[in-house]
PDB file of C-alpha atoms in Angstrom:
ATOM      1  CA  MET P1281      17.156 117.203 179.003  1.00 78.00           C
ATOM      2  CA  GLY P1282      15.931 115.982 182.382  1.00 80.00           C
ATOM      3  CA  LYS P1283      13.167 117.360 184.449  1.00 96.00           C
ATOM      4  CA  ILE P1284      14.546 120.178 186.681  1.00 98.00           C
ATOM      5  CA  SER P1285      12.899 121.134 190.026  1.00 98.00           C
ATOM      6  CA  LEU P1286      14.111 123.768 192.462  1.00 98.00           C
ATOM      7  CA  TYR P1287      13.028 123.606 196.083  1.00 98.00           C
ATOM      8  CA  GLY P1288      13.341 126.860 198.001  1.00 98.00           C
ATOM      9  CA  LEU P1289      11.600 130.097 199.001  1.00 97.00           C
ATOM     10  CA  ASP P1290      11.873 133.606 197.490  1.00 97.00           C
ATOM     11  CA  ALA P1291      13.132 135.243 200.631  1.00 98.00           C
ATOM     12  CA  SER P1292      16.208 132.942 200.675  1.00 98.00           C
ATOM     13  CA  PRO P1293      19.185 134.575 199.042  1.00 98.00           C
ATOM     14  CA  PRO P1294      20.762 131.282 197.983  1.00 98.00           C
ATOM     15  CA  THR P1295      17.524 130.269 196.340  1.00 98.00           C
ATOM     16  CA  ARG P1296      17.394 133.566 194.508  1.00 98.00           C
ATOM     17  CA  ALA P1297      20.943 133.014 193.198  1.00 98.00           C
ATOM     18  CA  CYS P1298      19.859 129.747 191.633  1.00 98.00           C
ATOM     19  CA  LEU P1299      16.718 131.347 190.257  1.00 98.00           C
ATOM     20  CA  LEU P1300      18.838 133.993 188.447  1.00 98.00           C
ATOM     21  CA  THR P1301      20.984 131.201 186.926  1.00 98.00           C
ATOM     22  CA  LEU P1302      17.956 129.251 185.725  1.00 98.00           C
ATOM     23  CA  LYS P1303      16.479 132.351 184.273  1.00 98.00           C
ATOM     24  CA  ALA P1304      19.816 133.405 182.562  1.00 98.00           C
ATOM     25  CA  LEU P1305      20.037 129.970 180.998  1.00 98.00           C
ATOM     26  CA  GLU P1306      16.406 130.010 179.915  1.00 98.00           C
ATOM     27  CA  LEU P1307      15.802 126.512 181.428  1.00 98.00           C
ATOM     28  CA  PRO P1308      12.431 125.241 182.099  1.00 98.00           C
ATOM     29  CA  TYR P1309      11.898 124.231 185.722  1.00 98.00           C
ATOM     30  CA  GLU P1310       9.368 123.459 188.404  1.00 98.00           C
ATOM     31  CA  TYR P1311       9.640 125.613 191.518  1.00 98.00           C
ATOM     32  CA  LEU P1312       8.609 124.021 194.774  1.00 98.00           C
ATOM     33  CA  PHE P1313       8.111 126.172 197.901  1.00 98.00           C
ATOM     34  CA  VAL P1314       9.612 124.949 201.140  1.00 98.00           C
ATOM     35  CA  ASN P1315       8.339 126.570 204.323  1.00 97.00           C
ATOM     36  CA  LEU P1316      11.269 126.692 206.674  1.00 95.00           C
ATOM     37  CA  PHE P1317       9.141 128.255 209.383  1.00 92.00           C
ATOM     38  CA  GLU P1318       6.855 125.160 209.376  1.00 95.00           C
ATOM     39  CA  LYS P1319      10.050 123.005 209.290  1.00 95.00           C
ATOM     40  CA  GLU P1320       9.100 121.367 205.978  1.00 97.00           C
ATOM     41  CA  ASN P1321      12.805 121.068 205.352  1.00 97.00           C
ATOM     42  CA  PHE P1322      13.046 118.564 208.222  1.00 97.00           C
ATOM     43  CA  GLY P1323      10.161 116.412 206.770  1.00 97.00           C
ATOM     44  CA  GLU P1324      10.937 112.760 205.954  1.00 97.00           C
ATOM     45  CA  GLU P1325      10.810 113.097 202.195  1.00 97.00           C
ATOM     46  CA  TYR P1326      12.821 116.267 202.104  1.00 98.00           C
ATOM     47  CA  SER P1327      15.396 114.912 204.477  1.00 98.00           C
ATOM     48  CA  LYS P1328      15.988 111.938 202.196  1.00 97.00           C
ATOM     49  CA  LYS P1329      16.769 114.345 199.346  1.00 97.00           C
ATOM     50  CA  ASN P1330      18.752 116.755 201.432  1.00 98.00           C
ATOM     51  CA  PRO P1331      19.990 115.487 204.690  1.00 98.00           C
ATOM     52  CA  GLN P1332      21.461 118.943 205.512  1.00 98.00           C
ATOM     53  CA  HIS P1333      17.827 120.352 205.490  1.00 97.00           C
ATOM     54  CA  THR P1334      18.882 123.551 203.536  1.00 97.00           C
ATOM     55  CA  VAL P1335      17.425 125.409 200.629  1.00 98.00           C
ATOM     56  CA  PRO P1336      17.807 125.583 197.700  1.00 98.00           C
ATOM     57  CA  LEU P1337      17.737 121.969 196.624  1.00 98.00           C
ATOM     58  CA  LEU P1338      17.995 121.062 192.922  1.00 98.00           C
ATOM     59  CA  GLN P1339      16.500 117.896 191.505  1.00 98.00           C
ATOM     60  CA  ASP P1340      17.639 116.921 188.073  1.00 97.00           C
ATOM     61  CA  ASP P1341      15.706 113.834 187.185  1.00 96.00           C
ATOM     62  CA  ASP P1342      16.649 111.453 190.004  1.00 95.00           C
ATOM     63  CA  ASP P1343      19.775 113.337 191.159  1.00 97.00           C
ATOM     64  CA  TYR P1344      19.769 115.858 193.936  1.00 98.00           C
ATOM     65  CA  ILE P1345      22.238 118.782 194.648  1.00 98.00           C
ATOM     66  CA  TRP P1346      22.155 121.311 197.379  1.00 98.00           C
ATOM     67  CA  ASP P1347      24.272 124.463 198.104  1.00 98.00           C
ATOM     68  CA  SER P1348      23.560 127.230 195.726  1.00 98.00           C
ATOM     69  CA  HIS P1349      27.150 127.526 194.561  1.00 98.00           C
ATOM     70  CA  ALA P1350      27.342 123.863 193.555  1.00 98.00           C
ATOM     71  CA  ILE P1351      23.901 124.137 191.873  1.00 98.00           C
ATOM     72  CA  MET P1352      24.824 127.222 189.770  1.00 98.00           C
ATOM     73  CA  ALA P1353      28.071 125.659 188.621  1.00 98.00           C
ATOM     74  CA  TYR P1354      26.330 122.361 187.778  1.00 98.00           C
ATOM     75  CA  LEU P1355      23.601 124.105 185.754  1.00 98.00           C
ATOM     76  CA  VAL P1356      26.068 126.128 183.697  1.00 98.00           C
ATOM     77  CA  GLU P1357      28.344 123.191 183.128  1.00 98.00           C
ATOM     78  CA  LYS P1358      25.552 120.821 181.965  1.00 97.00           C
ATOM     79  CA  TYR P1359      23.146 123.150 180.220  1.00 97.00           C
ATOM     80  CA  ALA P1360      24.748 126.361 179.057  1.00 98.00           C
ATOM     81  CA  SER P1361      25.616 126.846 175.303  1.00 96.00           C
ATOM     82  CA  SER P1362      28.722 128.831 176.267  1.00 97.00           C
ATOM     83  CA  ASP P1363      30.960 129.135 179.305  1.00 97.00           C
ATOM     84  CA  GLU P1364      30.476 132.890 179.928  1.00 97.00           C
ATOM     85  CA  LEU P1365      28.626 132.493 183.283  1.00 98.00           C
ATOM     86  CA  TYR P1366      31.286 130.029 184.664  1.00 98.00           C
ATOM     87  CA  PRO P1367      34.418 130.267 182.533  1.00 98.00           C
ATOM     88  CA  LYS P1368      36.391 127.150 181.592  1.00 97.00           C
ATOM     89  CA  ASP P1369      39.614 129.130 181.570  1.00 98.00           C
ATOM     90  CA  LEU P1370      41.358 128.166 184.783  1.00 98.00           C
ATOM     91  CA  LEU P1371      42.305 131.667 185.946  1.00 98.00           C
ATOM     92  CA  GLN P1372      38.906 133.119 185.144  1.00 98.00           C
ATOM     93  CA  ARG P1373      37.237 130.253 186.900  1.00 98.00           C
ATOM     94  CA  ALA P1374      39.449 130.680 189.888  1.00 98.00           C
ATOM     95  CA  LYS P1375      38.303 134.297 190.127  1.00 98.00           C
ATOM     96  CA  VAL P1376      34.658 133.208 190.113  1.00 98.00           C
ATOM     97  CA  ASP P1377      35.229 130.468 192.662  1.00 98.00           C
ATOM     98  CA  GLN P1378      37.157 132.888 194.898  1.00 98.00           C
ATOM     99  CA  LEU P1379      34.233 135.260 194.893  1.00 98.00           C
ATOM    100  CA  MET P1380      31.656 132.503 195.625  1.00 98.00           C
ATOM    101  CA  HIS P1381      33.756 131.281 198.476  1.00 98.00           C
ATOM    102  CA  PHE P1382      33.856 134.892 199.810  1.00 98.00           C
ATOM    103  CA  GLU P1383      30.041 135.070 199.528  1.00 98.00           C
ATOM    104  CA  SER P1384      29.645 131.788 201.224  1.00 98.00           C
ATOM    105  CA  GLY P1385      32.057 132.205 204.109  1.00 97.00           C
ATOM    106  CA  VAL P1386      32.278 136.060 204.685  1.00 98.00           C
ATOM    107  CA  VAL P1387      28.992 137.443 203.524  1.00 98.00           C
ATOM    108  CA  PHE P1388      26.394 134.734 203.999  1.00 98.00           C
ATOM    109  CA  GLU P1389      27.756 132.834 207.042  1.00 96.00           C
ATOM    110  CA  GLY P1390      29.976 135.520 208.419  1.00 94.00           C
ATOM    111  CA  ALA P1391      27.470 138.357 208.349  1.00 96.00           C
ATOM    112  CA  LEU P1392      23.961 137.693 206.980  1.00 97.00           C
ATOM    113  CA  ARG P1393      23.174 134.432 208.644  1.00 96.00           C
ATOM    114  CA  ARG P1394      24.553 135.532 212.060  1.00 96.00           C
ATOM    115  CA  LEU P1395      22.258 138.505 211.975  1.00 97.00           C
ATOM    116  CA  THR P1396      19.205 136.871 210.464  1.00 97.00           C
ATOM    117  CA  ARG P1397      18.930 133.583 212.368  1.00 95.00           C
ATOM    118  CA  PRO P1398      18.614 134.959 215.924  1.00 96.00           C
ATOM    119  CA  VAL P1399      15.821 137.382 214.879  1.00 96.00           C
ATOM    120  CA  LEU P1400      13.869 134.963 212.652  1.00 94.00           C
ATOM    121  CA  PHE P1401      14.173 131.663 214.429  1.00 92.00           C
ATOM    122  CA  TYR P1402      14.960 132.521 217.998  1.00 93.00           C
ATOM    123  CA  GLY P1403      12.916 135.626 218.617  1.00 93.00           C
ATOM    124  CA  GLU P1404      15.829 137.916 219.507  1.00 95.00           C
ATOM    125  CA  ALA P1405      14.756 141.503 219.666  1.00 96.00           C
ATOM    126  CA  THR P1406      18.232 143.099 219.745  1.00 97.00           C
ATOM    127  CA  LEU P1407      21.425 142.664 217.722  1.00 97.00           C
ATOM    128  CA  PRO P1408      24.840 143.840 218.884  1.00 96.00           C
ATOM    129  CA  GLN P1409      26.352 146.708 216.935  1.00 96.00           C
ATOM    130  CA  LYS P1410      29.660 144.952 216.651  1.00 95.00           C
ATOM    131  CA  GLN P1411      27.987 142.216 214.718  1.00 95.00           C
ATOM    132  CA  VAL P1412      26.145 144.674 212.359  1.00 96.00           C
ATOM    133  CA  ASP P1413      29.562 146.356 211.779  1.00 96.00           C
ATOM    134  CA  HIS P1414      30.553 143.205 209.814  1.00 96.00           C
ATOM    135  CA  VAL P1415      28.216 144.535 207.060  1.00 98.00           C
ATOM    136  CA  THR P1416      30.339 147.601 206.601  1.00 98.00           C
ATOM    137  CA  GLN P1417      33.324 145.293 206.001  1.00 97.00           C
ATOM    138  CA  VAL P1418      31.351 143.362 203.383  1.00 98.00           C
ATOM    139  CA  TYR P1419      30.476 146.569 201.530  1.00 98.00           C
ATOM    140  CA  ASP P1420      34.154 147.690 201.694  1.00 98.00           C
ATOM    141  CA  PHE P1421      35.416 144.379 200.250  1.00 98.00           C
ATOM    142  CA  VAL P1422      32.825 144.348 197.405  1.00 98.00           C
ATOM    143  CA  GLU P1423      33.538 147.937 196.441  1.00 98.00           C
ATOM    144  CA  ALA P1424      37.262 147.037 196.307  1.00 98.00           C
ATOM    145  CA  PHE P1425      36.505 143.936 194.147  1.00 98.00           C
ATOM    146  CA  LEU P1426      34.606 145.885 191.468  1.00 98.00           C
ATOM    147  CA  GLU P1427      37.418 146.898 189.261  1.00 98.00           C
ATOM    148  CA  HIS P1428      35.313 146.135 186.192  1.00 98.00           C
ATOM    149  CA  ASP P1429      31.579 146.128 185.265  1.00 98.00           C
ATOM    150  CA  TYR P1430      31.159 142.761 187.081  1.00 98.00           C
ATOM    151  CA  LEU P1431      32.865 141.152 190.001  1.00 98.00           C
ATOM    152  CA  ALA P1432      35.017 138.687 188.061  1.00 98.00           C
ATOM    153  CA  GLY P1433      35.700 141.010 185.117  1.00 98.00           C
ATOM    154  CA  ASP P1434      33.868 142.467 182.187  1.00 97.00           C
ATOM    155  CA  GLN P1435      31.486 139.494 181.891  1.00 98.00           C
ATOM    156  CA  LEU P1436      28.465 138.572 184.012  1.00 98.00           C
ATOM    157  CA  THR P1437      29.030 135.338 185.914  1.00 98.00           C
ATOM    158  CA  ILE P1438      27.311 133.226 188.644  1.00 99.00           C
ATOM    159  CA  ALA P1439      29.547 135.072 191.144  1.00 98.00           C
ATOM    160  CA  ASP P1440      27.470 138.205 190.470  1.00 99.00           C
ATOM    161  CA  PHE P1441      24.261 136.134 191.021  1.00 99.00           C
ATOM    162  CA  SER P1442      25.558 134.717 194.318  1.00 98.00           C
ATOM    163  CA  LEU P1443      26.663 138.149 195.724  1.00 98.00           C
ATOM    164  CA  VAL P1444      23.689 140.218 194.457  1.00 98.00           C
ATOM    165  CA  SER P1445      21.252 137.944 196.323  1.00 98.00           C
ATOM    166  CA  THR P1446      23.025 138.610 199.641  1.00 98.00           C
ATOM    167  CA  ILE P1447      23.960 142.248 199.100  1.00 98.00           C
ATOM    168  CA  THR P1448      20.300 143.116 198.336  1.00 98.00           C
ATOM    169  CA  SER P1449      19.303 141.366 201.542  1.00 98.00           C
ATOM    170  CA  ILE P1450      21.844 142.528 204.081  1.00 98.00           C
ATOM    171  CA  GLY P1451      20.863 146.179 203.755  1.00 97.00           C
ATOM    172  CA  VAL P1452      18.034 145.527 206.136  1.00 98.00           C
ATOM    173  CA  PHE P1453      20.662 145.603 208.848  1.00 97.00           C
ATOM    174  CA  LEU P1454      22.766 148.388 207.486  1.00 97.00           C
ATOM    175  CA  GLU P1455      21.524 150.301 204.475  1.00 97.00           C
ATOM    176  CA  LEU P1456      23.956 150.656 201.578  1.00 97.00           C
ATOM    177  CA  ASP P1457      25.238 154.240 201.287  1.00 98.00           C
ATOM    178  CA  LEU P1458      25.211 154.708 197.475  1.00 96.00           C
ATOM    179  CA  ALA P1459      27.454 157.763 197.727  1.00 98.00           C
ATOM    180  CA  LYS P1460      30.114 155.953 199.744  1.00 98.00           C
ATOM    181  CA  TYR P1461      29.964 152.860 197.582  1.00 98.00           C
ATOM    182  CA  PRO P1462      29.488 154.121 194.036  1.00 98.00           C
ATOM    183  CA  LYS P1463      30.864 151.026 192.311  1.00 98.00           C
ATOM    184  CA  ILE P1464      28.375 148.790 194.101  1.00 98.00           C
ATOM    185  CA  ALA P1465      25.611 151.234 193.142  1.00 98.00           C
ATOM    186  CA  LEU P1466      26.440 150.992 189.470  1.00 98.00           C
ATOM    187  CA  TRP P1467      26.911 147.251 189.625  1.00 98.00           C
ATOM    188  CA  LEU P1468      23.432 146.887 191.163  1.00 98.00           C
ATOM    189  CA  GLU P1469      21.942 149.073 188.429  1.00 98.00           C
ATOM    190  CA  ARG P1470      23.526 146.799 185.745  1.00 98.00           C
ATOM    191  CA  LEU P1471      22.057 143.686 187.322  1.00 98.00           C
ATOM    192  CA  LYS P1472      18.610 145.250 187.768  1.00 98.00           C
ATOM    193  CA  GLU P1473      18.634 145.810 183.967  1.00 98.00           C
ATOM    194  CA  LEU P1474      18.599 142.066 183.374  1.00 98.00           C
ATOM    195  CA  PRO P1475      15.064 141.181 182.036  1.00 98.00           C
ATOM    196  CA  TYR P1476      14.681 138.425 184.615  1.00 98.00           C
ATOM    197  CA  TYR P1477      16.114 140.223 187.619  1.00 98.00           C
ATOM    198  CA  GLU P1478      12.996 141.394 189.303  1.00 98.00           C
ATOM    199  CA  GLU P1479      11.209 138.041 189.109  1.00 98.00           C
ATOM    200  CA  ALA P1480      14.285 136.072 190.131  1.00 98.00           C
ATOM    201  CA  ASN P1481      15.850 138.350 192.827  1.00 98.00           C
ATOM    202  CA  GLY P1482      14.088 141.722 193.300  1.00 98.00           C
ATOM    203  CA  LYS P1483      10.751 140.291 194.502  1.00 98.00           C
ATOM    204  CA  GLY P1484      12.370 137.894 196.947  1.00 98.00           C
ATOM    205  CA  ALA P1485      14.795 140.476 198.242  1.00 98.00           C
ATOM    206  CA  ALA P1486      11.859 142.745 199.095  1.00 98.00           C
ATOM    207  CA  GLN P1487      10.173 139.847 200.882  1.00 98.00           C
ATOM    208  CA  PHE P1488      13.298 139.183 202.958  1.00 98.00           C
ATOM    209  CA  VAL P1489      13.585 142.875 203.956  1.00 98.00           C
ATOM    210  CA  GLU P1490       9.863 143.161 204.883  1.00 98.00           C
ATOM    211  CA  LEU P1491      10.044 139.872 206.870  1.00 97.00           C
ATOM    212  CA  LEU P1492      12.973 141.191 208.923  1.00 97.00           C
ATOM    213  CA  ARG P1493      11.508 144.592 209.408  1.00 97.00           C
ATOM    214  CA  SER P1494       8.290 142.951 210.734  1.00 97.00           C
ATOM    215  CA  LYS P1495      10.284 141.593 213.695  1.00 96.00           C
ATOM    216  CA  ASN P1496      11.037 145.159 214.925  1.00 96.00           C
ATOM    217  CA  PHE P1497      14.523 144.355 216.077  1.00 97.00           C
ATOM    218  CA  THR P1498      16.904 146.994 217.294  1.00 97.00           C
ATOM    219  CA  VAL P1499      20.702 147.321 217.223  1.00 96.00           C
ATOM    220  CA  VAL P1500      22.425 147.927 220.608  1.00 96.00           C
ATOM    221  CA  PRO P1501      25.958 148.967 221.500  1.00 94.00           C
TER     222      PRO P1501
END
């Protein structure tokens, strides 16, 4: 087994998705903090490893992979003793991939990043209500997807890791109504029971929420 290093920061949902995967696989790894606010991700050394300047970044010996979804899939394929987290069955894998594309395009890019970036990096003090309304759509979709204990079925997969990292972050813009979304509430409780959940996701999600709230943004019509 090679030396694994993960570059990221706890407040980053994609970083947390990878941390959940590393913990689930019980893999030893080095965790390297990247300060986005000091633009360390644009430094010469980091840019050579990841020209897209994003976090997380996985280093496995001399190989580099970025994008949390690619990282999670790679880790399971290479190091897992079974395929439960990322099934080899084509239909089951397609369901997991479908959910990760949903997280990437609809949840992270379509809702979370559009709300977070103006506040954190451009000093915006207000957010339009119509943009925040996208969060409701996200909750509606995830509630509908949860026909079983986990998003892709009865088994925990990396799709759950991907989506829990963003769902536990996006509530800073529109709090999850547990009564309106009982399936999401139960799903979150199941994930919080994982012995590594708090270290890998809970702590960082709290940091994310605290950071956003410190900016004192308001939502306007």
